[in-house]
Amino acid sequence: MDKNKFGKNVYKLVLTGGPCGGKTTGQTRLCTFFENLGWKVYRVPETATILLSGGIKFADLTNEVQLQFQEHLLKAMIEIENTFFTLAENCQRNCLVICDRGAMDASAFVPKKDWEYIMAKNGMNPVGLRDTRYNHIIHMVTAAKGAEAFYTLEDHLARSESLPAAQMLDDRAAEAWIGHPYFDVIDNSTEFDTKLRRMISSVCQKMGIDTGDRLAIGAKKVKFLVRSLPDDSKFPKFQDFEVVHEYLKASVRNTQPRLRRRGQNGHWSYTYTVRRPKINGQQVEVKTQVTQRDYNLLLGQKDDKHFTIHKTRRCFLHNNQYFQLDIYREPCHPRCKGLLLLETYTTIEGKQLMKRLPEFLDIVEEVTDNPKYSMYNLSLKEEWEITKHFCHKLEGPVDELGNPVLINGVSNVVLEPEHLNEALSKI
């Protein structure tokens, strides 16, 4: 979640997916939901639809003209989005910007070498187009995968895909966003109305908005211990990232603030996260994207009780489920050497969930609520047997408004994202 010049929240969301996945209806439902919360909502139209509905027949273009078209489409999309992003920056209300597809969707329709040529020619890179440009990506799986009886193109004049073609395009669209730090796949495992509520719930969860039981679906993050890392050839298409975590000193009791640096091929994104006690049984993590300068300044608050955590994060799709495999790297505490942890968000439980897990990974056990596999505890410098800082469960006193109680009554809440700019000014 970003802040604009008026201190209001700005959230940039991409809705993507294959044909007949529910993007259009989902936009409408999201718009209504957030407007009812008092937010301003902007809806960025799909650039490809605008161009293709103007008489362009892609199949009639030569290869050279197709490449030029894709380059102009990407540049036009970015300019249209920037127009709405500027409006959000100048909005005096909290603002949600919903993009009907985003920059990386263009890569789904271009050979890899052509996409790399377009990016290099225009001074672009995947981290900038995928990871730092948008706060959250939601992939609405096409009805052609799991809800074939409802697949139709009657309401979309610019599309004409058959069932197999729609399935292929859906796969390509999902693969284009593999690697974004906040990427959710909404499949067709439920009826359509529940699918839309799952989508809205996913947005609210990432934004840290408490909706009570209005959208209760039961999605949660689950974590599994993996015995060994198989050969790369066993994985579906994946993206690897270098990830560095630094824990910071907390001025608020029972919170765990940390910084993350996440990069690929020398391009980095930076995130500031505060993990707070559970509310209504749900773990709360508030995340804010920060600049490299702010990241370096906040490193001055590093907590010396913790080692720096180094990982390779492997992101991939399997069975319409988005997975992240964290491969812990040295230097690290001996407890982290060779550690492999698989994470995903899901509503599925028990045997059904186990069937959805990647069969090419040797899963040892689920460790979702096991404090031994909490990154906070894994990073502690002291041995667990003697340390006073091992966290069995993140919980603590709150005031009458539900906010964590401050240490010694300190009023300058340095480690809350809404006060981040104030905190940086005091460093």
Coordinates of N, CA and C in Angstrom, one line a residue, residues 133-225:
R133 N 5.7 -1.9 -9.9 CA 4.7 -1.0 -10.6 C 3.4 -1.2 -9.9
Y134 N 3.0 -2.4 -9.5 CA 1.7 -2.7 -9.0 C 1.8 -3.3 -7.6
N135 N 0.8 -3.1 -6.7 CA 0.9 -3.6 -5.3 C 0.4 -5.1 -5.3
H136 N -0.4 -5.5 -6.2 CA -1.1 -6.8 -6.1 C -1.6 -7.3 -7.4
I137 N -1.4 -8.6 -7.7 CA -1.9 -9.2 -9.0 C -2.9 -10.3 -8.6
I138 N -4.1 -10.2 -9.3 CA -5.0 -11.3 -9.1 C -5.3 -11.9 -10.5
H139 N -5.2 -13.2 -10.6 CA -5.4 -13.9 -11.8 C -6.8 -14.7 -11.7
M140 N -7.7 -14.3 -12.5 CA -9.0 -14.9 -12.5 C -9.0 -16.0 -13.6
V141 N -9.0 -17.3 -13.1 CA -8.9 -18.4 -14.0 C -10.1 -18.5 -14.9
T142 N -9.8 -18.7 -16.2 CA -10.9 -18.8 -17.2 C -11.9 -19.9 -16.9
A143 N -13.1 -19.7 -17.2 CA -14.2 -20.7 -17.1 C -13.8 -21.9 -17.9
A144 N -13.0 -21.8 -18.9 CA -12.6 -22.9 -19.7 C -11.8 -23.9 -19.0
K145 N -11.4 -23.6 -17.7 CA -10.6 -24.6 -16.9 C -11.4 -24.8 -15.6
G146 N -12.3 -25.8 -15.6 CA -13.0 -26.1 -14.4 C -14.4 -25.7 -14.3
A147 N -14.8 -24.8 -15.3 CA -16.3 -24.4 -15.3 C -16.7 -24.3 -16.8
E148 N -16.3 -25.3 -17.6 CA -16.5 -25.3 -19.0 C -17.9 -25.0 -19.5
A149 N -18.9 -25.5 -18.7 CA -20.3 -25.3 -19.1 C -20.7 -23.8 -19.1
F150 N -19.9 -22.9 -18.4 CA -20.2 -21.5 -18.4 C -19.3 -20.7 -19.3
Y151 N -18.5 -21.3 -20.1 CA -17.6 -20.6 -21.0 C -18.3 -20.0 -22.1
T152 N -18.2 -18.7 -22.3 CA -18.9 -18.0 -23.4 C -18.2 -16.7 -23.7
L153 N -18.3 -16.3 -25.0 CA -17.6 -15.1 -25.4 C -18.7 -14.1 -26.0
E154 N -19.9 -14.3 -25.6 CA -21.0 -13.5 -26.2 C -20.9 -12.0 -25.8
D155 N -20.3 -11.8 -24.6 CA -20.3 -10.4 -24.2 C -18.9 -9.7 -24.5
H156 N -18.1 -10.4 -25.3 CA -16.8 -9.8 -25.5 C -16.5 -9.9 -27.0
L157 N -16.8 -8.8 -27.7 CA -16.7 -8.8 -29.2 C -15.3 -8.9 -29.7
A158 N -14.3 -8.5 -28.9 CA -12.9 -8.5 -29.3 C -12.2 -9.9 -29.1
R159 N -13.0 -10.9 -28.6 CA -12.4 -12.2 -28.4 C -13.1 -13.3 -29.2
S160 N -12.4 -14.3 -29.6 CA -13.0 -15.4 -30.3 C -12.3 -16.7 -30.1
E161 N -11.8 -16.9 -28.8 CA -11.0 -18.1 -28.5 C -11.8 -19.3 -28.3
S162 N -11.3 -20.5 -28.9 CA -12.0 -21.8 -28.6 C -11.6 -22.2 -27.1
L163 N -12.2 -23.3 -26.7 CA -11.9 -23.7 -25.3 C -10.4 -24.0 -25.1
P164 N -9.8 -24.8 -26.0 CA -8.4 -25.1 -25.8 C -7.5 -23.8 -25.9
A165 N -7.9 -22.9 -26.8 CA -7.1 -21.7 -26.9 C -7.3 -20.8 -25.7
A166 N -8.5 -20.8 -25.1 CA -8.7 -20.1 -23.9 C -7.8 -20.6 -22.7
Q167 N -7.8 -21.9 -22.6 CA -6.9 -22.6 -21.6 C -5.5 -22.2 -21.8
M168 N -5.0 -22.2 -23.0 CA -3.6 -21.9 -23.3 C -3.3 -20.5 -22.9
L169 N -4.2 -19.5 -23.3 CA -4.0 -18.1 -23.0 C -4.0 -17.9 -21.5
D170 N -4.9 -18.6 -20.8 CA -5.0 -18.5 -19.3 C -3.6 -18.9 -18.7
D171 N -3.0 -20.0 -19.2 CA -1.7 -20.4 -18.7 C -0.7 -19.4 -18.9
R172 N -0.7 -18.8 -20.1 CA 0.3 -17.8 -20.5 C 0.2 -16.6 -19.6
A173 N -1.1 -16.1 -19.4 CA -1.3 -14.9 -18.6 C -0.8 -15.1 -17.2
A174 N -1.0 -16.3 -16.6 CA -0.6 -16.6 -15.3 C 0.9 -16.7 -15.2
E175 N 1.5 -17.3 -16.2 CA 3.0 -17.5 -16.2 C 3.7 -16.1 -16.3
A176 N 3.0 -15.2 -17.0 CA 3.6 -13.8 -17.1 C 3.9 -13.1 -15.8
W177 N 3.1 -13.5 -14.8 CA 3.2 -12.8 -13.5 C 3.9 -13.6 -12.4
I178 N 4.3 -14.8 -12.8 CA 5.1 -15.6 -11.8 C 6.3 -14.8 -11.3
G179 N 6.4 -14.6 -10.0 CA 7.4 -13.8 -9.4 C 7.0 -12.6 -8.7
H180 N 5.8 -12.1 -9.0 CA 5.3 -10.9 -8.3 C 5.1 -11.3 -6.8
P181 N 5.5 -10.5 -5.9 CA 5.5 -10.9 -4.5 C 4.1 -11.1 -3.9
Y182 N 3.1 -10.5 -4.6 CA 1.7 -10.6 -4.1 C 0.8 -11.0 -5.3
F183 N 0.8 -12.3 -5.6 CA 0.1 -12.8 -6.7 C -0.9 -13.9 -6.3
D184 N -2.2 -13.7 -6.5 CA -3.2 -14.7 -6.1 C -3.9 -15.2 -7.3
V185 N -4.1 -16.5 -7.3 CA -4.9 -17.2 -8.4 C -6.3 -17.6 -7.8
I186 N -7.3 -17.1 -8.5 CA -8.7 -17.4 -8.0 C -9.3 -18.4 -9.1
D187 N -9.4 -19.6 -8.6 CA -9.8 -20.7 -9.6 C -11.3 -20.9 -9.6
N188 N -11.8 -21.9 -10.2 CA -13.2 -22.2 -10.3 C -13.7 -23.3 -9.4
S189 N -13.0 -23.5 -8.3 CA -13.4 -24.5 -7.4 C -14.7 -24.3 -6.6
T190 N -15.2 -23.0 -6.7 CA -16.5 -22.7 -6.1 C -17.4 -22.1 -7.2
E191 N -18.7 -21.9 -6.8 CA -19.6 -21.3 -7.7 C -19.2 -19.8 -7.9
F192 N -19.7 -19.1 -8.9 CA -19.2 -17.9 -9.4 C -19.2 -16.8 -8.4
D193 N -20.4 -16.7 -7.7 CA -20.5 -15.6 -6.7 C -19.5 -15.7 -5.6
T194 N -19.2 -17.0 -5.1 CA -18.2 -17.2 -4.1 C -16.8 -16.9 -4.7
K195 N -16.6 -17.2 -6.0 CA -15.3 -16.9 -6.6 C -15.0 -15.4 -6.5
L196 N -16.1 -14.6 -6.7 CA -15.9 -13.1 -6.7 C -15.6 -12.7 -5.2
R197 N -16.3 -13.3 -4.3 CA -16.1 -12.9 -2.9 C -14.7 -13.3 -2.4
R198 N -14.2 -14.4 -3.0 CA -12.8 -14.8 -2.7 C -11.8 -13.8 -3.2
M199 N -12.1 -13.3 -4.4 CA -11.3 -12.3 -5.0 C -11.2 -11.0 -4.1
I200 N -12.4 -10.5 -3.7 CA -12.5 -9.3 -2.9 C -11.8 -9.5 -1.6
S201 N -12.0 -10.7 -1.0 CA -11.4 -11.1 0.3 C -9.9 -11.1 0.2
S202 N -9.4 -11.6 -0.9 CA -7.9 -11.6 -1.2 C -7.4 -10.2 -1.2
V203 N -8.1 -9.2 -1.8 CA -7.6 -7.8 -1.9 C -7.6 -7.2 -0.5
C204 N -8.7 -7.4 0.2 CA -8.8 -6.9 1.6 C -7.7 -7.4 2.5
Q205 N -7.5 -8.7 2.4 CA -6.5 -9.3 3.2 C -5.1 -8.7 3.0
K206 N -4.7 -8.5 1.7 CA -3.4 -8.0 1.4 C -3.3 -6.5 1.8
M207 N -4.5 -5.8 1.8 CA -4.5 -4.4 2.2 C -4.6 -4.2 3.7
G208 N -4.9 -5.3 4.4 CA -5.0 -5.2 5.9 C -6.3 -4.6 6.3
I209 N -7.3 -4.8 5.5 CA -8.7 -4.3 5.8 C -9.5 -5.4 6.5
D210 N -10.0 -5.1 7.7 CA -10.7 -6.1 8.4 C -12.2 -6.0 8.0
T211 N -12.7 -7.1 7.4 CA -14.1 -7.1 6.9 C -15.0 -8.0 7.7
G212 N -14.5 -8.4 8.9 CA -15.3 -9.2 9.8 C -15.6 -10.5 9.1
D213 N -16.9 -10.9 9.1 CA -17.3 -12.1 8.4 C -18.1 -11.8 7.1
R214 N -18.0 -10.6 6.7 CA -18.7 -10.2 5.4 C -18.3 -11.0 4.2
L215 N -17.0 -11.4 4.2 CA -16.4 -12.1 3.1 C -15.8 -13.4 3.5
A216 N -16.2 -13.9 4.6 CA -15.6 -15.1 5.2 C -15.5 -16.2 4.2
I217 N -14.3 -16.6 3.9 CA -14.0 -17.7 3.0 C -13.1 -18.7 3.6
G218 N -12.2 -18.3 4.4 CA -11.3 -19.2 5.1 C -10.0 -19.4 4.5
A219 N -9.6 -18.5 3.6 CA -8.2 -18.6 3.0 C -7.2 -18.3 4.0
K220 N -6.1 -19.0 4.0 CA -5.0 -18.8 4.9 C -3.7 -19.2 4.3
K221 N -2.6 -18.7 4.9 CA -1.3 -19.1 4.4 C -0.9 -20.4 5.1
V222 N -0.4 -21.4 4.3 CA 0.0 -22.6 4.9 C 1.5 -22.8 4.5
K223 N 2.2 -23.5 5.3 CA 3.7 -23.7 5.1 C 4.0 -25.1 5.3
F224 N 5.0 -25.6 4.5 CA 5.4 -27.0 4.5 C 6.9 -27.1 4.5
L225 N 7.4 -28.1 5.3 CA 8.8 -28.4 5.3 C 9.1 -29.4 4.1

